[in-house]
């Protein structure tokens, strides 16, 4: 970790090879494929093989995923350092080093985190692996924000009268227009107290000159990340009514570089930004 930033002492997310010799017999799962790409341990041979197929076509996928985790680490540490002590991470994914609660609790040991994911595999792993004081994992769908906000665990751990950071990293990519993604974010921020923040990252085509036909994506039956790529203006819409913090909505490595300074911008296809509710 950058020694000049908050959260000193945590390791930076790094990709590590995983021994898949023991695991077989599973079907690839998108959350586990992503977990493999960011160096997690909760993935099997089928996920590794699917990831390798993605990487042969677009090695930038791993760079983008790692840059996303490093952006999240920087943004979390900054907000925890500023005094935010409660976090709602929706579409949290499988446990990864460092996890969101580890980043927050390295700054403030009393920080509380609610993880939410709609993939039952993620929820069951999270319930087993993330059960530490001040932290919980629930099943929930971003498309149903009121159900998430009414969940007993959210009410137990998060005080809606105090600022909260809502973490939506690489998840709005999965919501297309019929899911009312802008309305969903507005509802979450309406619930949150003044002073609350939104940490958001999103895949985009803005940083590549390629056209869809330039690479042969056909061997991949599913998208590795995104259902709804958006451009800068499209992503800015999520911050409506909020004050965007410096340096704004930027390519991930450009958001307050520190850890992540080594990310190669030519291989990162995503934006990140943080905003505060006035
Ligand atoms: C690409 S991963 C991102 C993980 C983590 N947020 C990060 O930035 O590293 C996307 C996660 O969102 C979850 N997800 C996708 N659609 C969702 C939805 N509608 N509600 C809740 N979780 C969702 C997936 O199961 C997956 O774990």
Short mmCIF file of C-alpha atoms and ligand atoms in Angstrom, two decimals:
data_model
loop_
_atom_site.label_atom_id
_atom_site.label_comp_id
_atom_site.label_asym_id
_atom_site.label_seq_id
_atom_site.Cartn_x
_atom_site.Cartn_y
_atom_site.Cartn_z
CA UNK A 1 0.00 0.00 0.00
CA UNK A 2 1.15 3.53 -0.64
CA UNK A 3 2.78 4.72 2.54
CA UNK A 4 1.36 8.22 2.09
CA UNK A 5 -2.29 7.17 2.08
CA UNK A 6 -4.75 6.10 4.75
CA UNK A 7 -5.09 2.42 5.59
CA UNK A 8 -1.33 2.00 5.89
CA UNK A 9 -0.27 -1.56 6.57
CA UNK A 10 -2.76 -3.37 4.35
CA UNK A 11 -1.48 -5.28 1.40
CA UNK A 12 -2.59 -4.22 -2.06
CA UNK A 13 -4.73 -6.57 -4.08
CA UNK A 14 -2.47 -8.71 -6.24
CA UNK A 15 -3.11 -11.51 -8.63
CA UNK A 16 -1.71 -14.86 -7.43
CA UNK A 17 -1.74 -18.17 -9.26
CA UNK A 18 -4.10 -20.70 -7.65
CA UNK A 19 -3.53 -24.44 -7.60
CA UNK A 20 -6.64 -25.87 -9.27
CA UNK A 21 -5.49 -29.46 -9.13
CA UNK A 22 -7.91 -30.41 -6.36
CA UNK A 23 -11.05 -28.84 -7.78
CA UNK A 24 -13.09 -30.16 -10.64
CA UNK A 25 -16.63 -31.06 -11.47
CA UNK A 26 -18.09 -27.55 -11.17
CA UNK A 27 -19.62 -25.36 -13.84
CA UNK A 28 -18.06 -21.94 -14.30
CA UNK A 29 -19.81 -19.25 -12.29
CA UNK A 30 -19.39 -15.52 -13.17
CA UNK A 31 -18.65 -14.47 -9.58
CA UNK A 32 -16.00 -17.18 -9.24
CA UNK A 33 -14.46 -16.31 -12.63
CA UNK A 34 -14.15 -12.69 -11.43
CA UNK A 35 -12.74 -13.96 -8.14
CA UNK A 36 -10.04 -15.83 -10.08
CA UNK A 37 -9.26 -12.68 -12.12
CA UNK A 38 -8.65 -10.61 -8.97
CA UNK A 39 -6.50 -13.24 -7.30
CA UNK A 40 -9.14 -14.76 -5.01
CA UNK A 41 -9.12 -18.35 -3.80
CA UNK A 42 -12.83 -19.19 -4.13
CA UNK A 43 -12.78 -20.60 -7.64
CA UNK A 44 -12.58 -23.97 -9.33
CA UNK A 45 -11.05 -25.53 -12.42
CA UNK A 46 -14.06 -24.65 -14.60
CA UNK A 47 -13.79 -20.98 -13.51
CA UNK A 48 -10.06 -20.96 -14.25
CA UNK A 49 -10.68 -22.41 -17.71
CA UNK A 50 -13.42 -19.87 -18.44
CA UNK A 51 -11.13 -17.05 -17.26
CA UNK A 52 -8.36 -18.31 -19.52
CA UNK A 53 -10.76 -18.19 -22.49
CA UNK A 54 -11.60 -14.57 -21.61
CA UNK A 55 -7.95 -13.65 -21.16
CA UNK A 56 -6.87 -15.14 -24.48
CA UNK A 57 -9.28 -12.77 -26.22
CA UNK A 58 -8.94 -9.76 -23.91
CA UNK A 59 -6.09 -9.79 -21.39
CA UNK A 60 -7.23 -6.28 -20.43
CA UNK A 61 -10.07 -7.89 -18.46
CA UNK A 62 -7.71 -8.84 -15.64
CA UNK A 63 -5.99 -5.42 -15.63
CA UNK A 64 -9.40 -3.75 -15.46
CA UNK A 65 -10.60 -6.01 -12.64
CA UNK A 66 -7.43 -5.45 -10.59
CA UNK A 67 -7.54 -1.69 -11.19
CA UNK A 68 -11.13 -1.77 -9.94
CA UNK A 69 -10.17 -3.46 -6.68
CA UNK A 70 -7.31 -1.01 -6.16
CA UNK A 71 -9.63 1.95 -6.82
CA UNK A 72 -12.07 0.49 -4.28
CA UNK A 73 -9.25 0.13 -1.76
CA UNK A 74 -8.18 3.78 -2.19
CA UNK A 75 -11.72 5.15 -2.06
CA UNK A 76 -12.68 3.06 0.99
CA UNK A 77 -9.56 4.04 2.89
CA UNK A 78 -10.10 7.74 2.13
CA UNK A 79 -13.70 7.69 3.33
CA UNK A 80 -12.87 5.67 6.44
CA UNK A 81 -10.09 8.15 7.14
CA UNK A 82 -12.60 11.01 6.80
CA UNK A 83 -14.73 9.39 9.49
CA UNK A 84 -17.32 7.30 7.64
CA UNK A 85 -17.74 4.17 9.73
CA UNK A 86 -20.56 2.27 8.01
CA UNK A 87 -20.55 0.73 4.54
CA UNK A 88 -23.18 -0.97 2.38
CA UNK A 89 -21.43 -2.96 -0.38
CA UNK A 90 -23.96 -4.24 -2.94
CA UNK A 91 -22.77 -6.79 -5.51
CA UNK A 92 -19.84 -7.40 -3.20
CA UNK A 93 -18.63 -10.60 -4.87
CA UNK A 94 -16.64 -13.39 -3.25
CA UNK A 95 -14.08 -12.65 -0.53
CA UNK A 96 -10.94 -11.02 -1.91
CA UNK A 97 -7.78 -9.75 -0.25
CA UNK A 98 -8.19 -7.15 1.07
CA UNK A 99 -11.92 -7.26 1.74
CA UNK A 100 -13.89 -4.06 2.17
CA UNK A 101 -14.26 -4.55 5.95
CA UNK A 102 -10.52 -5.14 6.29
CA UNK A 103 -9.81 -1.83 4.55
CA UNK A 104 -12.34 0.04 6.70
CA UNK A 105 -11.39 -1.66 9.97
CA UNK A 106 -7.67 -1.04 9.36
CA UNK A 107 -8.56 2.65 9.65
CA UNK A 108 -11.36 2.33 12.21
CA UNK A 109 -11.67 -1.02 14.04
CA UNK A 110 -15.30 -0.15 14.87
CA UNK A 111 -16.30 0.25 11.20
CA UNK A 112 -19.35 -1.81 10.14
CA UNK A 113 -19.95 -3.40 6.74
CA UNK A 114 -23.02 -5.06 5.20
CA UNK A 115 -22.22 -7.12 2.11
CA UNK A 116 -25.04 -7.87 -0.33
CA UNK A 117 -25.04 -10.14 -3.38
CA UNK A 118 -27.76 -11.88 -5.37
CA UNK A 119 -25.65 -14.92 -6.25
CA UNK A 120 -26.41 -17.71 -3.72
CA UNK A 121 -22.84 -19.04 -4.06
CA UNK A 122 -21.44 -15.65 -3.09
CA UNK A 123 -23.87 -15.30 -0.20
CA UNK A 124 -23.07 -18.71 1.28
CA UNK A 125 -19.29 -18.23 0.94
CA UNK A 126 -19.60 -14.75 2.41
CA UNK A 127 -21.67 -15.93 5.35
CA UNK A 128 -18.99 -18.51 6.11
CA UNK A 129 -15.93 -16.37 5.45
CA UNK A 130 -16.95 -12.83 6.37
CA UNK A 131 -18.56 -13.49 9.74
CA UNK A 132 -16.38 -11.19 11.79
CA UNK A 133 -17.51 -8.56 14.31
CA UNK A 134 -19.16 -5.60 12.66
CA UNK A 135 -19.62 -7.43 9.36
CA UNK A 136 -22.48 -9.36 7.79
CA UNK A 137 -23.40 -10.82 4.41
CA UNK A 138 -26.96 -11.02 3.10
CA UNK A 139 -28.69 -12.18 -0.07
CA UNK A 140 -30.25 -9.27 -1.89
CA UNK A 141 -30.80 -7.82 -5.33
CA UNK A 142 -29.79 -4.29 -6.27
CA UNK A 143 -32.93 -4.09 -8.40
CA UNK A 144 -34.94 -4.26 -5.16
CA UNK A 145 -33.32 -1.56 -3.03
CA UNK A 146 -36.23 -1.29 -0.57
CA UNK A 147 -35.94 -4.97 0.30
CA UNK A 148 -32.23 -4.50 1.00
CA UNK A 149 -32.82 -1.41 3.14
CA UNK A 150 -35.57 -3.16 5.12
CA UNK A 151 -33.43 -6.27 5.81
CA UNK A 152 -32.98 -7.03 9.52
CA UNK A 153 -29.19 -7.15 9.20
CA UNK A 154 -29.08 -3.73 7.52
CA UNK A 155 -31.25 -2.32 10.31
CA UNK A 156 -29.08 -4.01 12.95
CA UNK A 157 -25.70 -2.84 11.68
CA UNK A 158 -26.31 0.45 9.85
CA UNK A 159 -27.68 3.64 11.42
CA UNK A 160 -29.57 5.54 8.68
CA UNK A 161 -29.22 8.72 10.75
CA UNK A 162 -25.43 8.69 10.25
CA UNK A 163 -23.42 8.98 7.03
CA UNK A 164 -22.92 5.70 5.21
CA UNK A 165 -20.82 4.84 2.16
CA UNK A 166 -22.74 2.92 -0.47
CA UNK A 167 -20.38 0.83 -2.58
CA UNK A 168 -21.51 -0.01 -6.12
CA UNK A 169 -18.39 -1.20 -7.90
CA UNK A 170 -18.74 -3.16 -11.14
CA UNK A 171 -22.38 -3.93 -10.51
CA UNK A 172 -24.39 -1.23 -12.28
CA UNK A 173 -22.92 -2.78 -15.42
CA UNK A 174 -25.38 -5.63 -14.89
CA UNK A 175 -28.47 -3.40 -14.81
CA UNK A 176 -29.95 -2.28 -18.11
CA UNK A 177 -32.64 0.33 -18.73
CA UNK A 178 -35.56 -1.93 -17.80
CA UNK A 179 -34.05 -2.32 -14.30
CA UNK A 180 -34.26 1.48 -13.72
CA UNK A 181 -30.60 1.72 -12.61
CA UNK A 182 -30.72 5.51 -12.07
CA UNK A 183 -33.86 5.17 -9.95
CA UNK A 184 -32.21 2.41 -7.90
CA UNK A 185 -29.18 4.57 -7.06
CA UNK A 186 -31.41 7.57 -6.31
CA UNK A 187 -33.47 5.44 -3.89
CA UNK A 188 -30.36 4.27 -2.02
CA UNK A 189 -29.04 7.82 -1.73
CA UNK A 190 -32.47 9.10 -0.66
CA UNK A 191 -32.33 6.63 2.27
CA UNK A 192 -28.78 7.64 3.21
CA UNK A 193 -28.17 10.55 5.62
CA UNK A 194 -26.61 13.84 4.44
CA UNK A 195 -22.83 13.43 4.30
CA UNK A 196 -23.18 9.89 2.93
CA UNK A 197 -21.06 8.88 -0.05
CA UNK A 198 -21.40 6.80 -3.18
CA UNK A 199 -18.36 4.82 -4.40
CA UNK A 200 -19.03 3.79 -7.98
CA UNK A 201 -17.05 2.08 -10.74
CA UNK A 202 -18.31 1.06 -14.15
CA UNK A 203 -16.97 -0.61 -17.29
CA UNK A 204 -16.95 1.53 -20.43
CA UNK A 205 -15.94 1.45 -24.08
CA UNK A 206 -14.58 5.01 -23.85
CA UNK A 207 -10.94 3.95 -23.48
CA UNK A 208 -10.61 1.73 -26.49
CA UNK A 209 -10.78 2.60 -30.17
CA UNK A 210 -11.83 -0.90 -31.01
CA UNK A 211 -15.12 -1.68 -32.62
CA UNK A 212 -17.01 -4.78 -31.51
CA UNK A 213 -15.86 -6.73 -34.58
CA UNK A 214 -12.14 -6.19 -33.95
CA UNK A 215 -11.83 -9.20 -31.70
CA UNK A 216 -13.61 -12.48 -32.03
CA UNK A 217 -15.75 -12.63 -28.89
CA UNK A 218 -17.80 -15.48 -30.30
CA UNK A 219 -16.03 -18.27 -28.36
CA UNK A 220 -17.34 -16.69 -25.18
CA UNK A 221 -20.97 -17.52 -24.61
CA UNK A 222 -21.37 -15.01 -21.75
CA UNK A 223 -20.05 -11.54 -21.10
CA UNK A 224 -17.25 -11.51 -18.52
CA UNK A 225 -18.44 -8.31 -16.90
CA UNK A 226 -21.04 -6.21 -18.50
CA UNK A 227 -24.58 -6.20 -19.79
CA UNK A 228 -24.80 -2.43 -20.17
CA UNK A 229 -21.57 -0.59 -20.98
CA UNK A 230 -22.07 3.16 -20.49
CA UNK A 231 -20.08 6.20 -21.56
CA UNK A 232 -18.94 9.08 -19.34
CA UNK A 233 -22.25 10.93 -19.57
CA UNK A 234 -24.23 7.79 -18.90
CA UNK A 235 -22.24 7.05 -15.75
CA UNK A 236 -22.33 10.69 -14.58
CA UNK A 237 -26.12 10.31 -14.43
CA UNK A 238 -25.72 8.11 -11.33
CA UNK A 239 -24.27 11.09 -9.42
CA UNK A 240 -27.25 13.38 -10.00
CA UNK A 241 -27.95 15.49 -6.90
CA UNK A 242 -24.59 14.56 -5.32
CA UNK A 243 -21.33 16.50 -5.03
CA UNK A 244 -18.63 14.67 -6.99
CA UNK A 245 -15.33 14.59 -5.08
CA UNK A 246 -12.03 15.42 -6.78
CA UNK A 247 -10.83 14.34 -9.30
CA UNK A 248 -14.33 13.52 -10.56
CA UNK A 249 -15.38 10.57 -12.66
CA UNK A 250 -12.10 9.39 -14.18
CA UNK A 251 -10.41 6.32 -15.55
CA UNK A 252 -9.75 4.11 -12.52
CA UNK A 253 -5.95 4.55 -12.24
CA UNK A 254 -6.39 8.36 -12.26
CA UNK A 255 -8.58 8.42 -9.13
CA UNK A 256 -6.17 9.67 -6.42
CA UNK A 257 -3.36 7.37 -7.53
CA UNK A 258 -1.31 5.75 -4.82
CA UNK A 259 -1.77 2.05 -4.76
CA UNK A 260 -2.72 1.40 -8.33
CA UNK A 261 -0.18 3.87 -9.67
CA UNK A 262 1.29 0.92 -11.56
CA UNK A 263 -1.97 0.23 -13.40
CA UNK A 264 -1.45 0.73 -17.14
CA UNK A 265 -4.25 3.08 -18.34
CA UNK A 266 -4.16 1.62 -21.84
CA UNK A 267 -5.39 -1.67 -20.36
CA UNK A 268 -8.09 -0.36 -18.00
CA UNK A 269 -11.56 -0.10 -19.50
CA UNK A 270 -13.46 1.49 -16.63
CA UNK A 271 -14.34 4.69 -14.76
CA UNK A 272 -14.51 5.34 -11.05
CA UNK A 273 -15.76 8.19 -8.93
CA UNK A 274 -16.87 9.10 -5.42
CA UNK A 275 -19.61 11.59 -4.54
CA UNK A 276 -21.13 12.97 -1.35
CA UNK A 277 -24.77 13.72 -0.54
CA UNK A 278 -25.03 17.37 0.46
C1 LIG B 1 -17.92 -8.12 -11.18
S1 LIG B 1 -18.43 -8.59 -9.57
C2 LIG B 1 -17.94 -7.16 -8.64
C3 LIG B 1 -17.55 -7.49 -7.24
C4 LIG B 1 -17.12 -6.29 -6.41
N1 LIG B 1 -18.18 -5.32 -6.26
C5 LIG B 1 -15.89 -5.61 -6.99
O1 LIG B 1 -15.98 -4.44 -7.39
O2 LIG B 1 -14.83 -6.24 -7.02
C6 LIG B 1 -20.19 -8.37 -9.66
C7 LIG B 1 -20.97 -8.97 -8.49
O3 LIG B 1 -22.29 -8.42 -8.54
C8 LIG B 1 -23.22 -9.44 -8.28
N2 LIG B 1 -24.49 -9.03 -8.86
C9 LIG B 1 -24.81 -8.94 -10.19
N3 LIG B 1 -26.05 -8.47 -10.35
C10 LIG B 1 -26.53 -8.24 -9.08
C11 LIG B 1 -27.77 -7.73 -8.57
N4 LIG B 1 -28.77 -7.39 -9.40
N5 LIG B 1 -27.92 -7.61 -7.23
C12 LIG B 1 -26.91 -7.96 -6.38
N6 LIG B 1 -25.72 -8.46 -6.81
C13 LIG B 1 -25.53 -8.59 -8.14
C14 LIG B 1 -22.60 -10.69 -8.89
O4 LIG B 1 -23.13 -11.87 -8.29
C15 LIG B 1 -21.13 -10.49 -8.56
O5 LIG B 1 -20.78 -11.05 -7.32
#
